[in-house]
Amino acid sequence: MAVTKFAHHILGNVSRHLRVAYRFSYSTMSASDDEYLGAMVRAIIPPLSFSQYKGQCGRIGVVGGCKEYTGAPYFAAISLLKVGADLSHVFCTEGAAPVIKSYSPELIVHPILDKSDATDELKEWIQKMHALVIGPGLGRDPKLFENVKVVLNEATERDLPLVIDADGVYFLTLDPSLIQNYTRAILTPNAPEFKRLYSAVMGEEPPTGDAQQSTKDLSLALGNVTIVRKGPEDIISNGEHVLIGNAEGSPRRCGGQGDLLSGSMGVFAHWAHNALNQTSNQELQVYGPTMAAAYAASTLTRECSRQAFFHHGRSMTTSDMIDKIHHSFERLFSD
Amino acid sequence: MAVTKFAHHILGNVSRHLRVAYRFSYSTMSASDDEYLGAMVRAIIPPLSFSQYKGQCGRIGVVGGCKEYTGAPYFAAISLLKVGADLSHVFCTEGAAPVIKSYSPELIVHPILDKSDATDELKEWIQKMHALVIGPGLGRDPKLFENVKVVLNEATERDLPLVIDADGVYFLTLDPSLIQNYTRAILTPNAPEFKRLYSAVMGEEPPTGDAQQSTKDLSLALGNVTIVRKGPEDIISNGEHVLIGNAEGSPRRCGGQGDLLSGSMGVFAHWAHNALNQTSNQELQVYGPTMAAAYAASTLTRECSRQAFFHHGRSMTTSDMIDKIHHSFERLFSD
């Protein structure tokens, strides 16, 4: 904190770009840093206008949902809609589809992920998406992974922003080259997922100690794919910069919170890539759209958790957090 | 506005019919126009009375619901019920039926639309309906289109009011002669659907520029089938007159809003045709029941959107709008 304030004093007249680099090279966060980063998030959020048409705020797809898991893709898909996307699609197995559909009529659910000849149908739908969230409730069935490979190829060919979470990260751990150098991807491993991915890419376990450095190293080794290493603080790095998502959350660790994170990150990623050439916000230029999206989603998810915990305490579940998206978004990001 | 007020002054003593024609030939809307049109809508709404029996306020069918889409027919079917119909039927595929049923016990759902020998069963049910909404979540499977053709034939033979939306419009684009001269139909294309339908009927793309004129032209070419061209303003024409649905709505463009529009239009269409010989309201006589129903549904849907956006902001989804049907209806149309 003291370092940061001193830096602001000394560097008061040089460009904000330099200041930003200085501040975050020390990874210290202060109230004024939060302000700059809040402004960065506000700069990626598209203003709502009466002349817009359906789809302009985002058609986002969630790839996941299998025999065991149906809640995770639902949480991701409903969250991105409540953050502000216009259309939310889920690509899941045939058996999971009726259940996911029944959670909410707001979702468009495609029972396609375990089909053996789904390539053309998958490609046709992926072409219509603005961004994808791959992994919530995906499971580890090799048969599904064949179709996930089709999705990933089509998405990277079309330069779609990608968020890859949970068993999507496991899928990449099997062959990290699939995502190598694709800088529009954000991977969101938790502690064990990070360890496995790091080992697969670097050939050794992550060193104990400087978690920020090892996160940065992994991102760099993957060709600047953005990593969000989830934990008490979310460490976000694109191999060049590091941001820390450490907004106040809650001590509750019920399942599904990561799906709110990845879902909201999907729509923020779409917005951030769109905004890049439409705003002069300097933080966005420095950190880039993937880090901005990751920071926005981390901050929002933590605020949802804080508000939901305040009301529901130990009984809080992820659905309670989703109910807080509107008020959290307003509190954090409205002008 | 100035033109309208001047017109009212000059023409104060001539018939309202003439004034209406004058006002809308200029397509200017003023507070007093809204009043006249509000009175028109109130004139089609059947008074509730304790002596009525089940079904009198409408048995309305929604034709749609397939592998991908289950939310759309649900939104249409629950909306028409909450606008005031007594019974809401959905005709969908076998696979979609359990999901649509699970959204609400209020709906009667027929898993019949992908059956290969459904003609008799379909006809039997259609005979019991007062109006149909064809298209929400219909999809584009040619197998279903065979059954939709059966539905359409039976409905037109029985003079049922029809609202045709979404992939129902796509279905008609393949063969516009199916709806030619059926003046109890209302088609509700959005921008791309209008373009495709116009091209199919007129043999050329719609001219840029006067959107009201091209909407009127298309309606006339179809033999005075009413067109609701959805957009920032809804342009409503029966080939002779034009009404503009431009009530305040919201800038949110989440999927499903069109289903609230088409569903509510279905019950308004039933009411409007019933009211035609029971009221002396002159606007209803001038514009006719299809335009009155379209205007009512446009105004109601926009008010639902306005109220829901006020409470939910960017997190607003179509379910939030449906929750506002009661208060919107009261605010707009109660005496």
Coordinates of C-alpha atoms in Angstrom, one line a residue, chain B:
Chain B
M1 CA -47.5 16.3 -33.2
A2 CA -48.3 19.9 -34.4
V3 CA -49.9 18.4 -37.5
T4 CA -52.1 16.2 -35.4
K5 CA -53.3 19.0 -33.1
F6 CA -54.1 21.2 -36.0
A7 CA -56.0 18.3 -37.6
H8 CA -58.0 17.9 -34.4
H9 CA -58.8 21.5 -34.4
I10 CA -59.9 21.8 -38.0
L11 CA -61.7 18.5 -38.1
G12 CA -63.3 18.8 -34.7
N13 CA -66.8 18.3 -36.0
V14 CA -66.3 15.6 -38.7
S15 CA -66.5 12.0 -37.9
R16 CA -63.8 10.3 -35.8
H17 CA -63.4 7.9 -38.6
L18 CA -62.1 10.6 -40.9
R19 CA -59.9 12.0 -38.2
V20 CA -58.4 8.6 -37.5
A21 CA -57.6 8.2 -41.2
Y22 CA -56.1 11.7 -41.3
R23 CA -54.0 11.2 -38.2
F24 CA -52.5 8.0 -39.3
S25 CA -52.0 8.9 -42.9
Y26 CA -49.3 11.1 -41.4
S27 CA -48.2 8.3 -39.0
T28 CA -47.8 10.8 -36.2
M29 CA -48.7 9.6 -32.8
S30 CA -49.7 11.9 -30.0
A31 CA -51.1 11.5 -26.5
S32 CA -54.6 11.8 -27.9
D33 CA -53.9 9.2 -30.5
D34 CA -52.8 6.9 -27.7
E35 CA -56.0 7.6 -26.0
Y36 CA -58.1 6.6 -29.0
L37 CA -56.0 3.5 -29.5
G38 CA -56.2 2.6 -25.8
A39 CA -60.0 2.9 -26.0
M40 CA -59.9 0.6 -29.0
V41 CA -58.0 -2.0 -27.0
R42 CA -60.3 -1.7 -24.1
A43 CA -63.2 -2.2 -26.5
I44 CA -61.9 -5.7 -27.4
I45 CA -61.2 -6.9 -23.9
P46 CA -64.2 -9.0 -22.7
P47 CA -65.6 -7.9 -19.4
L48 CA -65.2 -10.6 -16.7
S49 CA -68.4 -11.8 -15.3
F50 CA -69.5 -14.4 -12.7
S51 CA -71.8 -16.0 -15.2
Q52 CA -69.1 -17.0 -17.6
Y53 CA -68.0 -20.6 -18.1
K54 CA -64.5 -22.1 -18.6
G55 CA -63.2 -21.4 -22.1
Q56 CA -65.2 -18.3 -22.9
C57 CA -62.2 -16.1 -22.5
G58 CA -60.3 -18.3 -24.9
R59 CA -58.9 -21.7 -25.7
I60 CA -55.7 -20.8 -27.5
G61 CA -53.1 -23.2 -29.1
V62 CA -49.4 -22.7 -29.6
V63 CA -47.8 -24.7 -32.3
G64 CA -44.1 -25.1 -31.6
G65 CA -41.5 -26.8 -29.4
C66 CA -38.8 -29.1 -30.8
K67 CA -35.4 -30.7 -30.1
E68 CA -33.7 -27.4 -29.5
Y69 CA -36.4 -25.1 -28.4
T70 CA -38.7 -25.5 -25.5
G71 CA -38.6 -22.1 -23.8
A72 CA -40.2 -20.2 -26.7
P73 CA -43.5 -22.1 -26.8
Y74 CA -43.7 -22.0 -23.0
F75 CA -43.2 -18.2 -23.0
A76 CA -46.0 -17.8 -25.6
A77 CA -48.4 -20.3 -23.9
I78 CA -48.0 -18.9 -20.3
S79 CA -48.2 -15.3 -21.6
L80 CA -51.6 -15.8 -23.3
L81 CA -52.9 -17.4 -20.1
K82 CA -51.7 -14.5 -18.0
V83 CA -53.2 -12.0 -20.4
G84 CA -56.5 -13.7 -19.7
A85 CA -57.2 -16.8 -21.8
D86 CA -58.8 -19.7 -20.0
L87 CA -56.9 -22.6 -21.5
S88 CA -53.5 -22.8 -23.2
H89 CA -52.6 -25.7 -25.4
V90 CA -49.1 -26.5 -26.8
F91 CA -48.6 -28.7 -29.8
C92 CA -45.0 -29.8 -29.9
T93 CA -42.7 -32.8 -30.6
E94 CA -42.7 -35.9 -28.4
G95 CA -39.3 -35.1 -26.9
A96 CA -40.1 -31.4 -26.1
A97 CA -43.4 -32.2 -24.4
P98 CA -42.1 -33.4 -20.9
V99 CA -39.8 -30.4 -20.7
I100 CA -42.5 -27.9 -21.6
K101 CA -44.9 -29.6 -19.2
S102 CA -42.3 -29.3 -16.5
Y103 CA -42.2 -25.5 -16.8
S104 CA -45.8 -25.2 -15.7
P105 CA -48.7 -27.3 -14.7
E106 CA -51.0 -24.6 -16.2
L107 CA -50.3 -25.8 -19.8
I108 CA -51.9 -28.6 -21.7
V109 CA -49.2 -30.1 -23.9
H110 CA -49.7 -32.4 -26.8
P111 CA -46.6 -34.5 -27.9
I112 CA -47.9 -34.8 -31.5
L113 CA -46.0 -32.5 -33.9
D114 CA -43.5 -35.1 -35.1
K115 CA -45.9 -38.0 -35.4
S116 CA -46.3 -39.4 -38.8
D117 CA -50.0 -40.1 -38.7
A118 CA -51.2 -37.2 -36.6
T119 CA -53.7 -35.6 -39.1
D120 CA -56.9 -36.8 -37.4
E121 CA -55.7 -36.1 -33.9
L122 CA -54.4 -32.6 -34.9
K123 CA -57.7 -31.7 -36.7
E124 CA -59.7 -32.9 -33.7
W125 CA -57.7 -30.6 -31.3
I126 CA -57.6 -27.6 -33.7
Q127 CA -61.4 -27.7 -33.9
K128 CA -61.5 -26.9 -30.2
M129 CA -59.3 -23.9 -30.4
H130 CA -60.4 -20.2 -30.7
A131 CA -57.1 -19.0 -32.1
L132 CA -53.6 -20.3 -32.8
V133 CA -50.1 -19.0 -32.5
I134 CA -47.9 -20.9 -34.9
G135 CA -44.1 -20.8 -34.8
P136 CA -42.5 -20.2 -31.3
G137 CA -39.7 -22.7 -31.1
L138 CA -41.0 -24.6 -34.1
G139 CA -37.6 -25.1 -35.7
R140 CA -37.1 -26.0 -39.4
D141 CA -37.5 -29.8 -39.6
P142 CA -39.4 -30.6 -42.8
K143 CA -41.1 -33.5 -41.1
L144 CA -42.8 -31.1 -38.7
F145 CA -43.7 -28.8 -41.5
E146 CA -46.0 -31.5 -42.9
N147 CA -48.0 -31.4 -39.7
V148 CA -47.9 -27.6 -39.6
K149 CA -49.5 -27.6 -43.1
V150 CA -52.3 -29.8 -41.7
V151 CA -52.8 -27.4 -38.8
L152 CA -52.9 -24.4 -41.1
N153 CA -55.4 -25.9 -43.5
E154 CA -57.7 -26.9 -40.7
A155 CA -57.4 -23.5 -39.0
T156 CA -58.1 -21.5 -42.2
E157 CA -61.1 -23.7 -43.0
R158 CA -62.5 -22.9 -39.6
D159 CA -61.7 -19.1 -39.8
L160 CA -59.5 -19.2 -36.7
P161 CA -57.5 -16.0 -36.0
L162 CA -53.8 -16.9 -36.5
V163 CA -50.6 -15.4 -35.3
I164 CA -47.6 -16.7 -37.2
D165 CA -44.1 -16.0 -35.7
A166 CA -40.4 -17.0 -35.9
D167 CA -39.9 -20.3 -37.8
G168 CA -43.6 -20.1 -38.7
V169 CA -42.7 -17.1 -40.8
Y170 CA -39.8 -19.1 -42.3
F171 CA -42.3 -21.9 -43.1
L172 CA -44.5 -19.4 -45.0
T173 CA -41.5 -18.0 -46.8
L174 CA -41.1 -21.4 -48.4
D175 CA -44.7 -21.1 -49.8
P176 CA -46.4 -17.8 -49.2
S177 CA -49.5 -18.9 -51.1
L178 CA -50.5 -20.9 -48.0
I179 CA -51.5 -17.7 -46.3
Q180 CA -52.6 -15.7 -49.3
N181 CA -55.8 -13.7 -48.7
Y182 CA -56.3 -15.1 -45.3
T183 CA -57.1 -11.8 -43.6
R184 CA -57.5 -13.4 -40.1
A185 CA -53.7 -14.0 -40.0
I186 CA -51.1 -11.8 -38.5
L187 CA -47.4 -12.4 -39.4
T188 CA -44.9 -11.0 -37.0
P189 CA -41.4 -11.0 -38.7
N190 CA -38.3 -9.4 -37.2
A191 CA -35.9 -7.6 -39.5
P192 CA -34.2 -10.6 -41.2
E193 CA -37.5 -12.5 -41.4
F194 CA -39.2 -9.5 -43.0
K195 CA -36.5 -9.3 -45.6
R196 CA -36.8 -13.0 -46.5
L197 CA -40.6 -12.9 -46.6
Y198 CA -40.7 -9.7 -48.7
S199 CA -38.2 -11.2 -51.2
A200 CA -40.2 -14.4 -51.4
V201 CA -43.4 -12.6 -52.1
M202 CA -42.3 -9.6 -54.1
G203 CA -39.4 -11.1 -56.0
E204 CA -37.0 -8.4 -54.8
E205 CA -35.4 -7.2 -51.6
P206 CA -37.3 -4.6 -49.7
P207 CA -36.3 -1.0 -50.6
T208 CA -34.3 0.9 -48.1
G209 CA -36.1 4.0 -46.9
D210 CA -39.8 4.0 -46.2
A211 CA -40.3 1.0 -43.9
Q212 CA -44.0 1.7 -43.4
Q213 CA -44.6 1.7 -47.1
S214 CA -42.8 -1.6 -47.8
T215 CA -44.7 -3.2 -44.8
K216 CA -48.0 -2.0 -46.3
D217 CA -46.9 -3.2 -49.8
L218 CA -46.1 -6.7 -48.5
S219 CA -49.4 -6.9 -46.6
L220 CA -51.3 -5.8 -49.8
A221 CA -49.4 -8.3 -51.9
L222 CA -50.4 -11.1 -49.5
G223 CA -54.1 -10.1 -49.9
N224 CA -54.3 -7.9 -46.8
V225 CA -52.7 -10.4 -44.3
T226 CA -51.7 -8.2 -41.4
I227 CA -47.9 -7.7 -41.0
V228 CA -46.3 -6.7 -37.7
R229 CA -42.7 -5.7 -38.6
K230 CA -40.9 -5.9 -35.3
G231 CA -38.2 -3.3 -34.5
P232 CA -37.4 -0.2 -32.5
E233 CA -41.0 0.7 -33.6
D234 CA -43.4 -2.1 -34.5
I235 CA -44.9 -1.3 -37.9
I236 CA -48.4 -2.8 -38.1
S237 CA -50.2 -2.8 -41.5
N238 CA -53.1 -4.6 -43.1
G239 CA -52.3 -3.2 -46.5
E240 CA -54.7 -0.3 -46.1
H241 CA -53.8 1.3 -42.8
V242 CA -50.6 1.6 -40.7
L243 CA -50.3 1.7 -36.9
I244 CA -47.1 2.2 -35.0
G245 CA -46.4 0.3 -31.8
N246 CA -43.9 2.7 -30.2
A247 CA -44.8 2.5 -26.5
E248 CA -41.9 2.8 -24.2
G249 CA -40.1 -0.5 -23.7
S250 CA -36.5 -1.2 -22.6
P251 CA -33.1 -1.4 -24.3
R252 CA -32.7 -5.1 -23.2
R253 CA -32.8 -7.6 -26.1
C254 CA -32.8 -11.0 -24.4
G255 CA -34.4 -13.9 -26.3
G256 CA -38.0 -14.7 -25.7
Q257 CA -39.6 -11.2 -25.8
G258 CA -41.1 -12.1 -29.2
D259 CA -42.9 -15.1 -27.6
L260 CA -44.6 -12.9 -25.1
L261 CA -45.7 -10.7 -28.0
S262 CA -47.0 -13.6 -30.2
G263 CA -48.7 -15.4 -27.3
S264 CA -50.5 -12.3 -26.1
M265 CA -51.4 -11.4 -29.6
G266 CA -53.1 -14.8 -30.0
V267 CA -55.6 -14.1 -27.2
F268 CA -56.1 -10.5 -28.2
A269 CA -56.9 -11.7 -31.7
H270 CA -59.6 -14.0 -30.4
W271 CA -61.1 -11.3 -28.3
A272 CA -60.9 -8.7 -31.1
H273 CA -62.8 -10.9 -33.6
N274 CA -65.4 -11.6 -31.0
A275 CA -65.8 -7.9 -30.1
L276 CA -66.2 -6.7 -33.7
N277 CA -69.9 -7.0 -33.7
Q278 CA -70.4 -6.1 -30.1
T279 CA -68.9 -2.6 -29.9
S280 CA -69.4 0.7 -31.7
N281 CA -65.7 1.6 -31.1
Q282 CA -64.8 3.4 -34.4
E283 CA -61.1 2.7 -34.3
L284 CA -61.8 -1.0 -34.2
Q285 CA -64.1 -0.7 -37.2
V286 CA -61.5 1.2 -39.1
Y287 CA -58.4 -0.8 -38.3
G288 CA -60.1 -4.2 -37.8
P289 CA -59.5 -6.9 -35.3
T290 CA -56.1 -8.1 -36.5
M291 CA -54.5 -4.6 -36.3
A292 CA -56.2 -4.0 -32.9
A293 CA -54.8 -7.2 -31.6
A294 CA -51.4 -6.5 -32.9
Y295 CA -51.4 -3.0 -31.4
A296 CA -52.6 -4.3 -28.0
A297 CA -49.9 -7.0 -27.9
S298 CA -47.2 -4.6 -29.0
T299 CA -48.2 -2.0 -26.3
L300 CA -48.5 -4.7 -23.6
T301 CA -45.1 -6.4 -24.4
R302 CA -43.3 -3.0 -24.4
E303 CA -44.8 -2.1 -21.0
C304 CA -43.8 -5.4 -19.6
S305 CA -40.3 -4.8 -20.8
R306 CA -40.3 -1.3 -19.4
Q307 CA -41.5 -2.5 -15.9
A308 CA -39.2 -5.5 -15.8
F309 CA -36.2 -3.5 -16.9
F310 CA -36.9 -0.9 -14.2
H311 CA -36.6 -3.7 -11.6
H312 CA -34.0 -6.0 -13.0
G313 CA -31.9 -3.8 -15.3
R314 CA -29.4 -5.6 -17.5
S315 CA -30.3 -8.9 -15.7
M316 CA -33.8 -8.8 -17.0
T317 CA -35.0 -12.0 -18.8
T318 CA -38.3 -12.8 -20.4
S319 CA -39.6 -14.6 -17.2
D320 CA -39.3 -11.2 -15.5
M321 CA -41.4 -9.6 -18.2
I322 CA -44.1 -12.3 -17.8
D323 CA -44.2 -11.5 -14.1
K324 CA -45.2 -8.0 -15.1
I325 CA -48.1 -8.9 -17.4
H326 CA -50.7 -8.3 -14.7
H327 CA -49.5 -4.9 -13.7
S328 CA -48.8 -3.8 -17.2
F329 CA -52.3 -4.9 -18.3
E330 CA -53.9 -3.0 -15.4
R331 CA -51.8 0.1 -16.0
L332 CA -52.6 0.2 -19.8
F333 CA -56.0 -1.1 -20.2
S334 CA -58.1 -1.0 -17.0
D335 CA -60.9 1.5 -17.0

